[in-house]
mmCIF file of C-alpha atoms and ligand atoms in Angstrom:
data_model
loop_
_atom_site.group_PDB
_atom_site.id
_atom_site.type_symbol
_atom_site.label_atom_id
_atom_site.label_comp_id
_atom_site.label_asym_id
_atom_site.label_seq_id
_atom_site.Cartn_x
_atom_site.Cartn_y
_atom_site.Cartn_z
ATOM 1 C CA MET A 1 -4.884 3.832 23.192
ATOM 2 C CA LYS A 2 -7.690 1.415 22.764
ATOM 3 C CA VAL A 3 -7.706 -1.894 20.890
ATOM 4 C CA LEU A 4 -10.967 -2.552 19.221
ATOM 5 C CA ARG A 5 -11.888 -5.932 17.772
ATOM 6 C CA THR A 6 -15.260 -5.593 16.209
ATOM 7 C CA VAL A 7 -16.790 -3.474 13.382
ATOM 8 C CA ALA A 8 -19.577 -2.406 15.753
ATOM 9 C CA GLU A 9 -17.023 -1.067 18.253
ATOM 10 C CA LEU A 10 -15.150 0.822 15.649
ATOM 11 C CA ARG A 11 -18.244 2.258 14.111
ATOM 12 C CA GLN A 12 -19.532 3.336 17.602
ATOM 13 C CA TRP A 13 -16.069 4.943 18.495
ATOM 14 C CA SER A 14 -15.953 6.794 15.232
ATOM 15 C CA ARG A 15 -19.532 8.097 15.403
ATOM 16 C CA GLU A 16 -18.963 9.349 19.005
ATOM 17 C CA GLU A 17 -15.775 11.084 18.078
ATOM 18 C CA ARG A 18 -17.446 12.741 15.067
ATOM 19 C CA LYS A 19 -20.527 13.740 17.157
ATOM 20 C CA GLY A 20 -18.056 15.316 19.697
ATOM 21 C CA GLY A 21 -16.663 17.522 16.964
ATOM 22 C CA ASN A 22 -13.529 15.421 15.877
ATOM 23 C CA THR A 23 -12.532 14.509 12.405
ATOM 24 C CA VAL A 24 -11.377 10.862 12.058
ATOM 25 C CA GLY A 25 -8.545 9.491 10.075
ATOM 26 C CA LEU A 26 -8.013 5.921 9.208
ATOM 27 C CA VAL A 27 -4.733 4.293 8.416
ATOM 28 C CA PRO A 28 -5.088 0.814 6.982
ATOM 29 C CA THR A 29 -2.112 -1.587 7.465
ATOM 30 C CA MET A 30 -1.321 -5.358 7.598
ATOM 31 C CA GLY A 31 0.852 -4.762 10.700
ATOM 32 C CA ALA A 32 4.575 -5.416 10.989
ATOM 33 C CA LEU A 33 4.681 -1.659 11.315
ATOM 34 C CA HIS A 34 7.750 0.395 10.335
ATOM 35 C CA ALA A 35 8.682 3.989 9.842
ATOM 36 C CA GLY A 36 6.720 4.164 6.603
ATOM 37 C CA HIS A 37 3.511 3.240 8.501
ATOM 38 C CA ALA A 38 4.573 5.685 11.171
ATOM 39 C CA SER A 39 4.700 8.522 8.662
ATOM 40 C CA LEU A 40 1.112 7.666 7.700
ATOM 41 C CA ILE A 41 -0.026 7.727 11.369
ATOM 42 C CA ARG A 42 1.685 11.093 11.888
ATOM 43 C CA ALA A 43 0.187 12.607 8.687
ATOM 44 C CA ALA A 44 -3.243 11.384 9.955
ATOM 45 C CA LYS A 45 -2.754 12.872 13.493
ATOM 46 C CA ALA A 46 -1.687 16.167 11.841
ATOM 47 C CA GLU A 47 -4.855 16.389 9.723
ATOM 48 C CA CYS A 48 -7.459 14.668 11.930
ATOM 49 C CA GLY A 49 -8.585 14.922 15.521
ATOM 50 C CA LYS A 50 -8.665 11.192 16.102
ATOM 51 C CA VAL A 51 -6.761 8.403 14.314
ATOM 52 C CA ALA A 52 -7.574 4.756 13.948
ATOM 53 C CA VAL A 53 -4.938 2.354 12.710
ATOM 54 C CA SER A 54 -6.205 -0.999 11.426
ATOM 55 C CA VAL A 55 -3.879 -3.985 11.775
ATOM 56 C CA PHE A 56 -5.257 -6.917 9.615
ATOM 57 C CA VAL A 57 -3.471 -9.408 7.466
ATOM 58 C CA ASN A 58 -6.059 -9.630 4.697
ATOM 59 C CA PRO A 59 -6.330 -13.116 3.295
ATOM 60 C CA THR A 60 -8.146 -12.283 0.144
ATOM 61 C CA GLN A 61 -5.316 -10.081 -1.266
ATOM 62 C CA PHE A 62 -2.904 -13.024 -1.061
ATOM 63 C CA GLY A 63 -2.605 -15.509 -3.912
ATOM 64 C CA PRO A 64 -2.450 -19.290 -3.115
ATOM 65 C CA ASN A 65 1.242 -19.464 -3.290
ATOM 66 C CA GLU A 66 2.052 -16.236 -1.533
ATOM 67 C CA ASP A 67 3.187 -15.467 1.927
ATOM 68 C CA TYR A 68 -0.132 -15.147 3.826
ATOM 69 C CA ALA A 69 0.717 -17.753 6.434
ATOM 70 C CA VAL A 70 4.172 -16.495 7.171
ATOM 71 C CA TYR A 71 3.485 -12.814 6.838
ATOM 72 C CA PRO A 72 5.140 -11.191 9.863
ATOM 73 C CA ARG A 73 2.718 -10.664 12.789
ATOM 74 C CA THR A 74 4.065 -8.413 15.539
ATOM 75 C CA PHE A 75 0.959 -7.123 17.152
ATOM 76 C CA ASP A 76 2.435 -5.878 20.496
ATOM 77 C CA VAL A 77 5.101 -3.963 18.858
ATOM 78 C CA ASP A 78 2.651 -2.624 16.312
ATOM 79 C CA CYS A 79 0.382 -1.226 19.186
ATOM 80 C CA ALA A 80 3.334 0.501 20.821
ATOM 81 C CA LEU A 81 4.555 2.044 17.499
ATOM 82 C CA ALA A 82 0.983 3.235 16.643
ATOM 83 C CA GLU A 83 0.448 4.747 20.051
ATOM 84 C CA ALA A 84 3.867 6.422 20.011
ATOM 85 C CA HIS A 85 2.932 8.160 16.675
ATOM 86 C CA GLY A 86 -0.425 9.366 17.769
ATOM 87 C CA ALA A 87 -2.999 6.541 17.135
ATOM 88 C CA ASP A 88 -6.016 6.768 19.362
ATOM 89 C CA VAL A 89 -7.358 3.340 18.375
ATOM 90 C CA VAL A 90 -5.970 0.142 16.877
ATOM 91 C CA PHE A 91 -8.622 -1.883 15.094
ATOM 92 C CA ALA A 92 -7.520 -5.480 14.943
ATOM 93 C CA PRO A 93 -10.397 -7.691 13.886
ATOM 94 C CA THR A 94 -10.335 -11.482 13.366
ATOM 95 C CA VAL A 95 -10.684 -12.843 9.808
ATOM 96 C CA GLU A 96 -14.204 -14.087 10.724
ATOM 97 C CA GLU A 97 -15.101 -10.586 11.929
ATOM 98 C CA LEU A 98 -14.335 -8.925 8.439
ATOM 99 C CA TYR A 99 -15.435 -12.026 6.479
ATOM 100 C CA PRO A 100 -18.407 -13.482 8.107
ATOM 101 C CA ALA A 101 -18.916 -17.300 7.611
ATOM 102 C CA GLY A 102 -20.121 -17.805 4.041
ATOM 103 C CA ALA A 103 -19.118 -14.349 2.857
ATOM 104 C CA THR A 104 -19.337 -13.994 -1.019
ATOM 105 C CA THR A 105 -19.404 -10.310 -1.459
ATOM 106 C CA PHE A 106 -16.439 -8.640 -3.171
ATOM 107 C CA VAL A 107 -15.432 -5.299 -4.597
ATOM 108 C CA GLU A 108 -13.915 -5.333 -8.177
ATOM 109 C CA VAL A 109 -12.350 -2.240 -9.665
ATOM 110 C CA GLU A 110 -12.438 -3.539 -13.295
ATOM 111 C CA GLY A 111 -9.536 -2.761 -15.691
ATOM 112 C CA LEU A 112 -7.165 -1.015 -13.199
ATOM 113 C CA SER A 113 -7.099 -4.200 -11.072
ATOM 114 C CA SER A 114 -5.419 -6.187 -13.807
ATOM 115 C CA ARG A 115 -2.638 -3.662 -14.358
ATOM 116 C CA LEU A 116 0.912 -3.599 -12.762
ATOM 117 C CA ASP A 117 0.816 -5.790 -9.468
ATOM 118 C CA GLY A 118 -2.669 -6.870 -10.601
ATOM 119 C CA ALA A 119 -1.231 -8.507 -13.706
ATOM 120 C CA SER A 120 1.298 -10.602 -11.711
ATOM 121 C CA ARG A 121 -0.950 -11.048 -8.623
ATOM 122 C CA PRO A 122 -4.421 -12.066 -10.026
ATOM 123 C CA GLY A 123 -7.078 -11.275 -7.454
ATOM 124 C CA HIS A 124 -4.835 -9.088 -5.359
ATOM 125 C CA PHE A 125 -6.536 -5.821 -6.023
ATOM 126 C CA ARG A 126 -10.004 -7.382 -5.568
ATOM 127 C CA GLY A 127 -8.896 -8.352 -2.099
ATOM 128 C CA VAL A 128 -7.549 -4.964 -1.382
ATOM 129 C CA ALA A 129 -10.618 -3.158 -2.694
ATOM 130 C CA THR A 130 -12.870 -5.408 -0.729
ATOM 131 C CA VAL A 131 -11.050 -4.989 2.620
ATOM 132 C CA VAL A 132 -10.668 -1.325 2.187
ATOM 133 C CA SER A 133 -14.312 -0.978 1.553
ATOM 134 C CA LYS A 134 -15.138 -2.855 4.643
ATOM 135 C CA LEU A 135 -12.784 -0.679 6.752
ATOM 136 C CA LEU A 136 -14.295 2.563 5.197
ATOM 137 C CA ILE A 137 -17.811 1.280 5.869
ATOM 138 C CA ALA A 138 -16.832 0.310 9.412
ATOM 139 C CA ALA A 139 -14.732 3.424 10.403
ATOM 140 C CA GLU A 140 -16.599 6.031 8.484
ATOM 141 C CA PRO A 141 -13.485 8.180 8.378
ATOM 142 C CA ASP A 142 -13.161 11.723 7.065
ATOM 143 C CA ARG A 143 -9.801 10.805 5.468
ATOM 144 C CA ALA A 144 -7.891 7.524 4.805
ATOM 145 C CA PHE A 145 -4.153 7.516 4.509
ATOM 146 C CA PHE A 146 -2.178 5.402 2.107
ATOM 147 C CA GLY A 147 1.460 5.254 0.959
ATOM 148 C CA GLN A 148 2.709 6.104 -2.510
ATOM 149 C CA LYS A 149 4.899 2.962 -1.956
ATOM 150 C CA ASP A 150 1.816 1.023 -3.225
ATOM 151 C CA ALA A 151 1.047 3.492 -6.241
ATOM 152 C CA ALA A 152 -1.051 1.091 -8.175
ATOM 153 C CA GLN A 153 -3.102 0.388 -5.095
ATOM 154 C CA VAL A 154 -3.643 4.140 -4.694
ATOM 155 C CA ALA A 155 -4.977 4.284 -8.322
ATOM 156 C CA VAL A 156 -7.334 1.341 -7.605
ATOM 157 C CA LEU A 157 -8.593 2.916 -4.344
ATOM 158 C CA ARG A 158 -9.066 6.422 -5.764
ATOM 159 C CA ARG A 159 -11.157 4.846 -8.642
ATOM 160 C CA MET A 160 -13.196 2.799 -6.006
ATOM 161 C CA VAL A 161 -13.797 5.711 -3.746
ATOM 162 C CA THR A 162 -15.083 7.802 -6.566
ATOM 163 C CA ASP A 163 -17.242 5.076 -8.088
ATOM 164 C CA LEU A 164 -18.781 4.011 -4.778
ATOM 165 C CA ARG A 165 -19.078 7.586 -3.546
ATOM 166 C CA PHE A 166 -17.401 6.842 -0.384
ATOM 167 C CA ALA A 167 -17.336 10.129 1.723
ATOM 168 C CA ALA A 168 -13.618 9.552 2.807
ATOM 169 C CA GLU A 169 -10.918 11.590 1.147
ATOM 170 C CA ILE A 170 -7.857 9.614 0.096
ATOM 171 C CA VAL A 171 -4.613 11.105 1.270
ATOM 172 C CA VAL A 172 -1.311 9.833 -0.291
ATOM 173 C CA CYS A 173 1.907 10.023 1.756
ATOM 174 C CA PRO A 174 5.520 9.949 0.266
ATOM 175 C CA ILE A 175 7.641 6.793 0.204
ATOM 176 C CA VAL A 176 9.859 6.456 3.363
ATOM 177 C CA ARG A 177 13.279 5.030 2.536
ATOM 178 C CA GLU A 178 16.256 3.765 4.365
ATOM 179 C CA SER A 179 19.220 5.988 4.322
ATOM 180 C CA ASP A 180 20.663 4.004 1.411
ATOM 181 C CA GLY A 181 17.521 4.352 -0.686
ATOM 182 C CA LEU A 182 15.658 1.034 0.016
ATOM 183 C CA ALA A 183 11.864 1.685 0.273
ATOM 184 C CA LEU A 184 10.717 0.463 3.702
ATOM 185 C CA SER A 185 8.586 -2.639 3.532
ATOM 186 C CA SER A 186 7.412 -5.219 5.970
ATOM 187 C CA ARG A 187 8.796 -7.838 3.484
ATOM 188 C CA ASN A 188 12.380 -6.484 3.779
ATOM 189 C CA ARG A 189 12.774 -8.527 6.859
ATOM 190 C CA TYR A 190 12.662 -11.641 4.545
ATOM 191 C CA LEU A 191 15.929 -10.494 2.865
ATOM 192 C CA SER A 192 19.164 -12.210 3.676
ATOM 193 C CA PRO A 193 22.158 -9.665 4.123
ATOM 194 C CA ALA A 194 23.301 -10.410 0.542
ATOM 195 C CA GLU A 195 19.797 -9.930 -0.833
ATOM 196 C CA ARG A 196 19.367 -6.654 1.159
ATOM 197 C CA THR A 197 22.316 -5.293 -0.838
ATOM 198 C CA GLN A 198 20.928 -6.688 -4.163
ATOM 199 C CA ALA A 199 17.571 -5.026 -3.419
ATOM 200 C CA LEU A 200 19.163 -1.601 -3.710
ATOM 201 C CA ALA A 201 18.953 -2.054 -7.548
ATOM 202 C CA LEU A 202 15.281 -1.109 -7.299
ATOM 203 C CA SER A 203 15.735 2.317 -5.837
ATOM 204 C CA ARG A 204 18.868 2.910 -7.922
ATOM 205 C CA ILE A 205 16.773 2.303 -11.000
ATOM 206 C CA ILE A 206 13.994 4.599 -9.677
ATOM 207 C CA HIS A 207 16.639 7.276 -9.095
ATOM 208 C CA GLN A 208 18.180 6.777 -12.573
ATOM 209 C CA THR A 209 14.849 7.154 -14.247
ATOM 210 C CA GLU A 210 14.204 10.301 -12.300
ATOM 211 C CA ALA A 211 17.513 11.755 -13.468
ATOM 212 C CA LEU A 212 16.957 10.747 -17.168
ATOM 213 C CA PHE A 213 13.474 12.433 -16.975
ATOM 214 C CA ALA A 214 14.985 15.514 -15.395
ATOM 215 C CA ALA A 215 17.582 15.528 -18.149
ATOM 216 C CA GLY A 216 14.743 15.731 -20.701
ATOM 217 C CA GLU A 217 14.141 12.177 -21.761
ATOM 218 C CA ARG A 218 10.478 11.725 -22.631
ATOM 219 C CA SER A 219 10.437 8.557 -24.544
ATOM 220 C CA THR A 220 8.595 5.894 -22.543
ATOM 221 C CA GLY A 221 10.449 3.138 -24.500
ATOM 222 C CA ALA A 222 13.765 4.705 -23.832
ATOM 223 C CA LEU A 223 13.099 5.190 -20.082
ATOM 224 C CA ILE A 224 11.921 1.579 -19.761
ATOM 225 C CA GLU A 225 14.813 0.234 -21.823
ATOM 226 C CA ALA A 226 17.418 2.067 -19.686
ATOM 227 C CA ALA A 227 15.829 0.574 -16.553
ATOM 228 C CA ARG A 228 15.902 -2.827 -18.256
ATOM 229 C CA VAL A 229 19.579 -2.549 -18.959
ATOM 230 C CA ALA A 230 20.260 -1.444 -15.501
ATOM 231 C CA PHE A 231 18.392 -4.413 -14.081
ATOM 232 C CA SER A 232 20.435 -6.695 -16.311
ATOM 233 C CA ALA A 233 23.559 -5.591 -14.404
ATOM 234 C CA ALA A 234 22.011 -7.201 -11.325
ATOM 235 C CA PRO A 235 21.434 -10.685 -12.717
ATOM 236 C CA GLU A 236 20.467 -12.132 -9.235
ATOM 237 C CA ILE A 237 17.247 -10.054 -9.582
ATOM 238 C CA ARG A 238 14.268 -11.309 -11.599
ATOM 239 C CA VAL A 239 12.198 -8.372 -12.929
ATOM 240 C CA ASP A 240 8.506 -8.806 -12.627
ATOM 241 C CA TYR A 241 7.592 -5.552 -14.462
ATOM 242 C CA ILE A 242 8.866 -2.112 -15.369
ATOM 243 C CA GLU A 243 5.966 0.301 -16.117
ATOM 244 C CA LEU A 244 5.557 3.883 -17.060
ATOM 245 C CA VAL A 245 1.866 4.832 -16.961
ATOM 246 C CA ASP A 246 -0.744 7.444 -16.355
ATOM 247 C CA TRP A 247 -1.170 7.277 -12.532
ATOM 248 C CA ALA A 248 -5.034 7.391 -12.689
ATOM 249 C CA THR A 249 -5.609 4.914 -15.426
ATOM 250 C CA LEU A 250 -2.405 2.764 -15.083
ATOM 251 C CA GLU A 251 -2.354 2.890 -18.970
ATOM 252 C CA PRO A 252 0.958 3.268 -20.707
ATOM 253 C CA GLY A 253 1.521 5.965 -23.412
ATOM 254 C CA PRO A 254 4.411 6.611 -25.819
ATOM 255 C CA THR A 255 5.490 9.865 -24.153
ATOM 256 C CA ALA A 256 6.450 10.426 -20.428
ATOM 257 C CA ALA A 257 4.904 13.466 -18.717
ATOM 258 C CA PRO A 258 5.153 14.986 -15.328
ATOM 259 C CA GLY A 259 2.803 13.211 -12.847
ATOM 260 C CA ASN A 260 3.184 9.923 -14.697
ATOM 261 C CA LEU A 261 3.949 6.810 -12.543
ATOM 262 C CA PHE A 262 7.212 4.867 -13.141
ATOM 263 C CA ALA A 263 6.983 1.689 -11.201
ATOM 264 C CA VAL A 264 9.101 -1.675 -10.903
ATOM 265 C CA ALA A 265 8.577 -4.822 -9.149
ATOM 266 C CA ALA A 266 11.277 -7.491 -8.839
ATOM 267 C CA TRP A 267 12.044 -10.739 -7.180
ATOM 268 C CA VAL A 268 15.142 -10.594 -4.888
ATOM 269 C CA GLY A 269 15.525 -14.349 -4.041
ATOM 270 C CA ALA A 270 12.000 -15.416 -2.764
ATOM 271 C CA THR A 271 10.977 -11.809 -1.926
ATOM 272 C CA ARG A 272 8.966 -9.632 -4.331
ATOM 273 C CA LEU A 273 9.763 -5.931 -3.894
ATOM 274 C CA ILE A 274 8.152 -2.859 -5.486
ATOM 275 C CA ASP A 275 9.319 0.681 -5.834
ATOM 276 C CA ASN A 276 8.220 3.771 -7.844
ATOM 277 C CA THR A 277 8.394 7.452 -8.561
ATOM 278 C CA ILE A 278 6.036 10.078 -9.774
ATOM 279 C CA LEU A 279 8.020 11.789 -12.449
ATOM 280 C CA GLY A 280 8.614 15.378 -12.355
HETATM 281 P P1 AMP B 301 1.027 -2.600 4.244
HETATM 282 O O1 AMP B 301 0.958 -2.850 5.849
HETATM 283 O O2 AMP B 301 2.209 -3.042 3.681
HETATM 284 O O3 AMP B 301 -0.341 -3.073 3.823
HETATM 285 O O4 AMP B 301 1.013 -1.069 4.193
HETATM 286 C C1 AMP B 301 0.050 -0.231 4.760
HETATM 287 C C2 AMP B 301 0.224 1.174 4.258
HETATM 288 O O5 AMP B 301 1.488 1.690 4.463
HETATM 289 C C3 AMP B 301 0.025 1.276 2.735
HETATM 290 O O6 AMP B 301 -0.759 2.457 2.375
HETATM 291 C C4 AMP B 301 1.357 1.402 2.219
HETATM 292 O O7 AMP B 301 1.475 1.982 1.000
HETATM 293 C C5 AMP B 301 2.088 2.142 3.292
HETATM 294 N N1 AMP B 301 3.511 1.999 3.308
HETATM 295 C C6 AMP B 301 4.187 0.803 3.217
HETATM 296 N N2 AMP B 301 5.424 1.138 3.086
HETATM 297 C C7 AMP B 301 5.621 2.409 3.066
HETATM 298 C C8 AMP B 301 6.813 3.248 2.864
HETATM 299 N N3 AMP B 301 8.012 2.783 2.766
HETATM 300 N N4 AMP B 301 6.546 4.592 2.839
HETATM 301 C C9 AMP B 301 5.328 5.105 2.962
HETATM 302 N N5 AMP B 301 4.189 4.291 3.107
HETATM 303 C C10 AMP B 301 4.410 3.024 3.154
#
């Protein structure tokens, strides 16, 4: 497996592979890879001849008081995991490579970017849309693989790929969970053992909402209120949002329908966690 550091190297690799008859899959990540990332890499390998995994902690998607400086960086382990699951290339640029000195160009997906995580993390989706654009322009993939774990991000990127007529197809992979339900996240390693237990409230509430929906509850207000009540039984957790929205527009409606996104974000100690389900 090759490690590439520059956009020019990645573009040349991708073009050569495509000229040779391969399709190219791209798996964007911020590193600190876990089994959730591994599932994306395996999906990419199953659908594409060659797979590039990007490992880049993107400064522009972090707010000023967020965890950019301390975000886990485990590059050697990441490379071993990526290779073990079928990556052909790891793309690991420097910040200066993706943001040349004096860079002032950003991609803004209006409207969607201020919903859900975008509401509590101003500028977050602008950073995500910008870096994913740069990666799509550099790698020219046939398909790019993202996790449903970041469901609002998926909505933003689908809109962006449509609006900018990117050639890449967006593929969304299911949420990978621990056996007790906790959605895998690079930030789970911030949790103390006590917080790790408290964090189970998120997946419990996701499951509860799925069960209420399956039992026929269709009132958005009732489903959100039931989740709020369940969170109040876990007072050590601070809810950021509980949302039930159309997955494409991220707009709420009075009635829940199959395909809608139910998503939660909550602070467990100093760690902000997210989880979601697509209803039905
Ligand atoms: P990150 O490194 O956190 O930016 O995530 C890179 C990609 O992996 C994103 O598309 C995430 O949605 C995806 N991902 C993160 N956690 C999981 C998970 N538990 N299951 C599936 N995909 C995930």
